mmCIF file with all atom_site columns, C-alpha atoms in Angstrom:
data_model
loop_
_atom_site.group_PDB
_atom_site.id
_atom_site.type_symbol
_atom_site.label_atom_id
_atom_site.label_alt_id
_atom_site.label_comp_id
_atom_site.label_asym_id
_atom_site.label_entity_id
_atom_site.label_seq_id
_atom_site.pdbx_PDB_ins_code
_atom_site.Cartn_x
_atom_site.Cartn_y
_atom_site.Cartn_z
_atom_site.occupancy
_atom_site.B_iso_or_equiv
_atom_site.pdbx_formal_charge
_atom_site.auth_seq_id
_atom_site.auth_comp_id
_atom_site.auth_asym_id
_atom_site.auth_atom_id
_atom_site.pdbx_PDB_model_num
ATOM 1   C CA . MET X 1 1   ? 26.283 -3.789  32.198 1.00 0.00 ? 120 MET X CA 1
ATOM 2   C CA . LYS X 1 2   ? 29.017 -4.536  34.706 1.00 0.00 ? 121 LYS X CA 1
ATOM 3   C CA . GLU X 1 3   ? 30.946 -1.321  34.097 1.00 0.00 ? 122 GLU X CA 1
ATOM 4   C CA . LYS X 1 4   ? 31.038 1.427   31.525 1.00 0.00 ? 123 LYS X CA 1
ATOM 5   C CA . VAL X 1 5   ? 32.938 -0.139  28.641 1.00 0.00 ? 124 VAL X CA 1
ATOM 6   C CA . SER X 1 6   ? 33.726 1.261   25.205 1.00 0.00 ? 125 SER X CA 1
ATOM 7   C CA . LEU X 1 7   ? 33.225 -1.325  22.514 1.00 0.00 ? 126 LEU X CA 1
ATOM 8   C CA . PRO X 1 8   ? 35.678 -2.022  19.695 1.00 0.00 ? 127 PRO X CA 1
ATOM 9   C CA . ASN X 1 9   ? 34.275 -1.146  16.252 1.00 0.00 ? 128 ASN X CA 1
ATOM 10  C CA . SER X 1 10  ? 33.373 -4.720  15.272 1.00 0.00 ? 129 SER X CA 1
ATOM 11  C CA . GLU X 1 11  ? 31.518 -5.422  18.512 1.00 0.00 ? 130 GLU X CA 1
ATOM 12  C CA . LEU X 1 12  ? 29.758 -2.070  18.247 1.00 0.00 ? 131 LEU X CA 1
ATOM 13  C CA . LYS X 1 13  ? 28.664 -2.945  14.708 1.00 0.00 ? 132 LYS X CA 1
ATOM 14  C CA . VAL X 1 14  ? 27.125 -6.168  16.023 1.00 0.00 ? 133 VAL X CA 1
ATOM 15  C CA . MET X 1 15  ? 25.403 -4.326  18.885 1.00 0.00 ? 134 MET X CA 1
ATOM 16  C CA . ASN X 1 16  ? 24.040 -1.682  16.506 1.00 0.00 ? 135 ASN X CA 1
ATOM 17  C CA . LYS X 1 17  ? 22.436 -4.441  14.428 1.00 0.00 ? 136 LYS X CA 1
ATOM 18  C CA . ILE X 1 18  ? 20.908 -6.023  17.533 1.00 0.00 ? 137 ILE X CA 1
ATOM 19  C CA . TRP X 1 19  ? 19.536 -2.651  18.636 1.00 0.00 ? 138 TRP X CA 1
ATOM 20  C CA . GLU X 1 20  ? 18.092 -2.096  15.141 1.00 0.00 ? 139 GLU X CA 1
ATOM 21  C CA . LEU X 1 21  ? 16.360 -5.478  15.271 1.00 0.00 ? 140 LEU X CA 1
ATOM 22  C CA . GLY X 1 22  ? 14.834 -4.850  18.664 1.00 0.00 ? 141 GLY X CA 1
ATOM 23  C CA . SER X 1 23  ? 14.477 -8.572  19.329 1.00 0.00 ? 142 SER X CA 1
ATOM 24  C CA . THR X 1 24  ? 16.482 -11.667 20.146 1.00 0.00 ? 143 THR X CA 1
ATOM 25  C CA . VAL X 1 25  ? 18.931 -12.931 17.578 1.00 0.00 ? 144 VAL X CA 1
ATOM 26  C CA . THR X 1 26  ? 20.821 -16.170 16.997 1.00 0.00 ? 145 THR X CA 1
ATOM 27  C CA . VAL X 1 27  ? 24.394 -16.390 15.780 1.00 0.00 ? 146 VAL X CA 1
ATOM 28  C CA . ARG X 1 28  ? 23.232 -17.606 12.346 1.00 0.00 ? 147 ARG X CA 1
ATOM 29  C CA . GLU X 1 29  ? 20.723 -14.757 12.024 1.00 0.00 ? 148 GLU X CA 1
ATOM 30  C CA . MET X 1 30  ? 23.402 -12.214 12.932 1.00 0.00 ? 149 MET X CA 1
ATOM 31  C CA . VAL X 1 31  ? 25.837 -13.709 10.404 1.00 0.00 ? 150 VAL X CA 1
ATOM 32  C CA . ASP X 1 32  ? 23.170 -13.468 7.692  1.00 0.00 ? 151 ASP X CA 1
ATOM 33  C CA . ILE X 1 33  ? 22.327 -9.858  8.619  1.00 0.00 ? 152 ILE X CA 1
ATOM 34  C CA . LEU X 1 34  ? 25.964 -8.757  8.593  1.00 0.00 ? 153 LEU X CA 1
ATOM 35  C CA . ASN X 1 35  ? 26.788 -10.632 5.382  1.00 0.00 ? 154 ASN X CA 1
ATOM 36  C CA . ALA X 1 36  ? 23.755 -9.109  3.644  1.00 0.00 ? 155 ALA X CA 1
ATOM 37  C CA . GLU X 1 37  ? 25.646 -5.802  3.821  1.00 0.00 ? 156 GLU X CA 1
ATOM 38  C CA . GLY X 1 38  ? 28.380 -7.157  1.560  1.00 0.00 ? 157 GLY X CA 1
ATOM 39  C CA . GLU X 1 39  ? 30.953 -8.169  4.150  1.00 0.00 ? 158 GLU X CA 1
ATOM 40  C CA . GLU X 1 40  ? 32.079 -11.715 4.827  1.00 0.00 ? 159 GLU X CA 1
ATOM 41  C CA . TRP X 1 41  ? 31.604 -12.489 8.507  1.00 0.00 ? 160 TRP X CA 1
ATOM 42  C CA . ALA X 1 42  ? 32.492 -16.013 9.612  1.00 0.00 ? 161 ALA X CA 1
ATOM 43  C CA . TYR X 1 43  ? 30.086 -17.823 11.913 1.00 0.00 ? 162 TYR X CA 1
ATOM 44  C CA . GLN X 1 44  ? 32.783 -18.366 14.561 1.00 0.00 ? 163 GLN X CA 1
ATOM 45  C CA . THR X 1 45  ? 33.807 -14.690 14.478 1.00 0.00 ? 164 THR X CA 1
ATOM 46  C CA . VAL X 1 46  ? 30.247 -13.538 15.115 1.00 0.00 ? 165 VAL X CA 1
ATOM 47  C CA . ALA X 1 47  ? 29.796 -16.181 17.832 1.00 0.00 ? 166 ALA X CA 1
ATOM 48  C CA . THR X 1 48  ? 32.966 -14.898 19.522 1.00 0.00 ? 167 THR X CA 1
ATOM 49  C CA . PHE X 1 49  ? 31.791 -11.270 19.361 1.00 0.00 ? 168 PHE X CA 1
ATOM 50  C CA . LEU X 1 50  ? 28.404 -12.210 20.821 1.00 0.00 ? 169 LEU X CA 1
ATOM 51  C CA . LYS X 1 51  ? 30.110 -14.122 23.645 1.00 0.00 ? 170 LYS X CA 1
ATOM 52  C CA . HIS X 1 52  ? 32.366 -11.108 24.366 1.00 0.00 ? 171 HIS X CA 1
ATOM 53  C CA . LEU X 1 53  ? 29.304 -8.852  24.476 1.00 0.00 ? 172 LEU X CA 1
ATOM 54  C CA . GLU X 1 54  ? 27.613 -11.249 26.885 1.00 0.00 ? 173 GLU X CA 1
ATOM 55  C CA . VAL X 1 55  ? 30.672 -11.333 29.175 1.00 0.00 ? 174 VAL X CA 1
ATOM 56  C CA . LYS X 1 56  ? 30.862 -7.519  29.104 1.00 0.00 ? 175 LYS X CA 1
ATOM 57  C CA . GLY X 1 57  ? 27.228 -7.328  30.206 1.00 0.00 ? 176 GLY X CA 1
ATOM 58  C CA . PHE X 1 58  ? 25.760 -5.944  26.977 1.00 0.00 ? 177 PHE X CA 1
ATOM 59  C CA . LEU X 1 59  ? 23.838 -9.093  26.071 1.00 0.00 ? 178 LEU X CA 1
ATOM 60  C CA . SER X 1 60  ? 22.001 -11.878 27.815 1.00 0.00 ? 179 SER X CA 1
ATOM 61  C CA . VAL X 1 61  ? 21.679 -15.321 26.315 1.00 0.00 ? 180 VAL X CA 1
ATOM 62  C CA . THR X 1 62  ? 19.014 -17.989 26.531 1.00 0.00 ? 181 THR X CA 1
ATOM 63  C CA . GLN X 1 63  ? 18.954 -21.404 24.957 1.00 0.00 ? 182 GLN X CA 1
ATOM 64  C CA . LYS X 1 64  ? 15.998 -22.356 22.785 1.00 0.00 ? 183 LYS X CA 1
ATOM 65  C CA . GLY X 1 65  ? 16.404 -25.912 21.623 1.00 0.00 ? 184 GLY X CA 1
ATOM 66  C CA . ASN X 1 66  ? 19.910 -26.158 20.235 1.00 0.00 ? 185 ASN X CA 1
ATOM 67  C CA . LYS X 1 67  ? 20.188 -22.425 19.506 1.00 0.00 ? 186 LYS X CA 1
ATOM 68  C CA . LEU X 1 68  ? 21.560 -19.619 21.636 1.00 0.00 ? 187 LEU X CA 1
ATOM 69  C CA . CYS X 1 69  ? 19.419 -16.484 21.487 1.00 0.00 ? 188 CYS X CA 1
ATOM 70  C CA . TYR X 1 70  ? 20.975 -13.147 22.424 1.00 0.00 ? 189 TYR X CA 1
ATOM 71  C CA . PHE X 1 71  ? 19.165 -10.001 23.496 1.00 0.00 ? 190 PHE X CA 1
ATOM 72  C CA . PRO X 1 72  ? 20.398 -6.598  24.698 1.00 0.00 ? 191 PRO X CA 1
ATOM 73  C CA . LEU X 1 73  ? 20.666 -5.691  28.365 1.00 0.00 ? 192 LEU X CA 1
ATOM 74  C CA . ILE X 1 74  ? 21.505 -2.053  27.641 1.00 0.00 ? 193 ILE X CA 1
ATOM 75  C CA . SER X 1 75  ? 19.734 0.316   25.268 1.00 0.00 ? 194 SER X CA 1
ATOM 76  C CA . GLN X 1 76  ? 21.527 2.094   22.468 1.00 0.00 ? 195 GLN X CA 1
ATOM 77  C CA . GLU X 1 77  ? 20.629 5.406   24.105 1.00 0.00 ? 196 GLU X CA 1
ATOM 78  C CA . GLN X 1 78  ? 22.231 4.351   27.404 1.00 0.00 ? 197 GLN X CA 1
ATOM 79  C CA . TYR X 1 79  ? 25.370 3.191   25.594 1.00 0.00 ? 198 TYR X CA 1
ATOM 80  C CA . LYS X 1 80  ? 25.644 6.530   23.775 1.00 0.00 ? 199 LYS X CA 1
ATOM 81  C CA . LYS X 1 81  ? 25.139 8.397   27.046 1.00 0.00 ? 200 LYS X CA 1
ATOM 82  C CA . ASN X 1 82  ? 27.854 6.329   28.746 1.00 0.00 ? 201 ASN X CA 1
ATOM 83  C CA . GLU X 1 83  ? 30.214 6.887   25.810 1.00 0.00 ? 202 GLU X CA 1
ATOM 84  C CA . ALA X 1 84  ? 29.609 10.638  25.743 1.00 0.00 ? 203 ALA X CA 1
ATOM 85  C CA . GLU X 1 85  ? 30.084 10.969  29.501 1.00 0.00 ? 204 GLU X CA 1
ATOM 86  C CA . GLY X 1 86  ? 33.264 8.880   29.372 1.00 0.00 ? 205 GLY X CA 1
ATOM 87  C CA . PHE X 1 87  ? 34.683 10.898  26.490 1.00 0.00 ? 206 PHE X CA 1
ATOM 88  C CA . LEU X 1 88  ? 33.874 14.169  28.234 1.00 0.00 ? 207 LEU X CA 1
ATOM 89  C CA . LYS X 1 89  ? 35.503 12.970  31.448 1.00 0.00 ? 208 LYS X CA 1
ATOM 90  C CA . ARG X 1 90  ? 38.634 11.508  29.778 1.00 0.00 ? 209 ARG X CA 1
ATOM 91  C CA . SER X 1 91  ? 39.222 14.279  27.273 1.00 0.00 ? 210 SER X CA 1
ATOM 92  C CA . PHE X 1 92  ? 37.939 17.406  29.003 1.00 0.00 ? 211 PHE X CA 1
ATOM 93  C CA . GLY X 1 93  ? 38.006 16.594  32.704 1.00 0.00 ? 212 GLY X CA 1
ATOM 94  C CA . GLY X 1 94  ? 34.217 16.337  32.669 1.00 0.00 ? 213 GLY X CA 1
ATOM 95  C CA . SER X 1 95  ? 33.825 19.983  31.620 1.00 0.00 ? 214 SER X CA 1
ATOM 96  C CA . LEU X 1 96  ? 31.150 20.620  29.009 1.00 0.00 ? 215 LEU X CA 1
ATOM 97  C CA . GLU X 1 97  ? 32.442 24.186  28.747 1.00 0.00 ? 216 GLU X CA 1
ATOM 98  C CA . LYS X 1 98  ? 35.943 22.977  27.767 1.00 0.00 ? 217 LYS X CA 1
ATOM 99  C CA . PHE X 1 99  ? 34.409 20.584  25.260 1.00 0.00 ? 218 PHE X CA 1
ATOM 100 C CA . LEU X 1 100 ? 32.366 23.324  23.591 1.00 0.00 ? 219 LEU X CA 1
ATOM 101 C CA . THR X 1 101 ? 35.331 25.718  23.678 1.00 0.00 ? 220 THR X CA 1
ATOM 102 C CA . ALA X 1 102 ? 37.254 23.202  21.569 1.00 0.00 ? 221 ALA X CA 1
ATOM 103 C CA . PHE X 1 103 ? 34.793 23.920  18.743 1.00 0.00 ? 222 PHE X CA 1
ATOM 104 C CA . ARG X 1 104 ? 34.885 27.684  19.083 1.00 0.00 ? 223 ARG X CA 1
ATOM 105 C CA . GLY X 1 105 ? 35.847 29.300  15.801 1.00 0.00 ? 224 GLY X CA 1
ATOM 106 C CA . SER X 1 106 ? 35.725 25.947  14.060 1.00 0.00 ? 225 SER X CA 1
ATOM 107 C CA . ASP X 1 107 ? 34.150 25.557  10.660 1.00 0.00 ? 226 ASP X CA 1
ATOM 108 C CA . LYS X 1 108 ? 33.045 22.083  11.737 1.00 0.00 ? 227 LYS X CA 1
ATOM 109 C CA . ILE X 1 109 ? 30.006 23.387  13.604 1.00 0.00 ? 228 ILE X CA 1
ATOM 110 C CA . ARG X 1 110 ? 27.241 24.869  11.468 1.00 0.00 ? 229 ARG X CA 1
ATOM 111 C CA . LYS X 1 111 ? 25.119 27.881  12.357 1.00 0.00 ? 230 LYS X CA 1
ATOM 112 C CA . GLU X 1 112 ? 22.041 25.654  12.340 1.00 0.00 ? 231 GLU X CA 1
ATOM 113 C CA . GLU X 1 113 ? 23.643 23.429  14.977 1.00 0.00 ? 232 GLU X CA 1
ATOM 114 C CA . ILE X 1 114 ? 24.509 26.478  17.088 1.00 0.00 ? 233 ILE X CA 1
ATOM 115 C CA . LYS X 1 115 ? 20.863 27.616  16.926 1.00 0.00 ? 234 LYS X CA 1
ATOM 116 C CA . LYS X 1 116 ? 19.668 24.172  18.006 1.00 0.00 ? 235 LYS X CA 1
ATOM 117 C CA . LEU X 1 117 ? 22.192 24.109  20.840 1.00 0.00 ? 236 LEU X CA 1
ATOM 118 C CA . LYS X 1 118 ? 21.056 27.538  22.049 1.00 0.00 ? 237 LYS X CA 1
ATOM 119 C CA . ALA X 1 119 ? 17.419 26.422  21.931 1.00 0.00 ? 238 ALA X CA 1
ATOM 120 C CA . TRP X 1 120 ? 18.305 23.259  23.852 1.00 0.00 ? 239 TRP X CA 1
ATOM 121 C CA . LEU X 1 121 ? 20.166 25.291  26.490 1.00 0.00 ? 240 LEU X CA 1
ATOM 122 C CA . ASP X 1 122 ? 17.208 27.679  26.830 1.00 0.00 ? 241 ASP X CA 1
ATOM 123 C CA . GLU X 1 123 ? 14.857 24.717  27.240 1.00 0.00 ? 242 GLU X CA 1
ATOM 124 C CA . TYR X 1 124 ? 17.229 23.105  29.748 1.00 0.00 ? 243 TYR X CA 1
ATOM 125 C CA . ASP X 1 125 ? 17.470 26.368  31.695 1.00 0.00 ? 244 ASP X CA 1
ATOM 126 C CA . ASP X 1 126 ? 13.659 26.674  31.776 1.00 0.00 ? 245 ASP X CA 1
ATOM 127 C CA . GLY X 1 127 ? 13.456 23.184  33.258 1.00 0.00 ? 246 GLY X CA 1
ATOM 128 C CA . ASP X 1 128 ? 15.121 24.207  36.552 1.00 0.00 ? 247 ASP X CA 1
#
């Protein structure tokens, strides 16, 4: 990936499908996969999204016969990590403490999640 880029929702939806597949995909295959979910994606729209993802460095393309086959250059886990780090930096100056403080007293975080977070922090601390 050339730089850390956030994807628009439609391009992210396409990437998520490619990551789920775990293999190369043609434009026609991607159209069929997306349309199987009840949406109407035009061939040219999907081809454009795949080209954008290639230009952004998320996909590589090879030609097999008369078909273009796309495959991911970045893992879903790496994308999520980049997104989380970017969000933390943009919104909280890179401070995990400020991020967590934003949830303090919130009913949006469950006790079970707090327990898991504490266990993760203990495990992280033990790893030093």
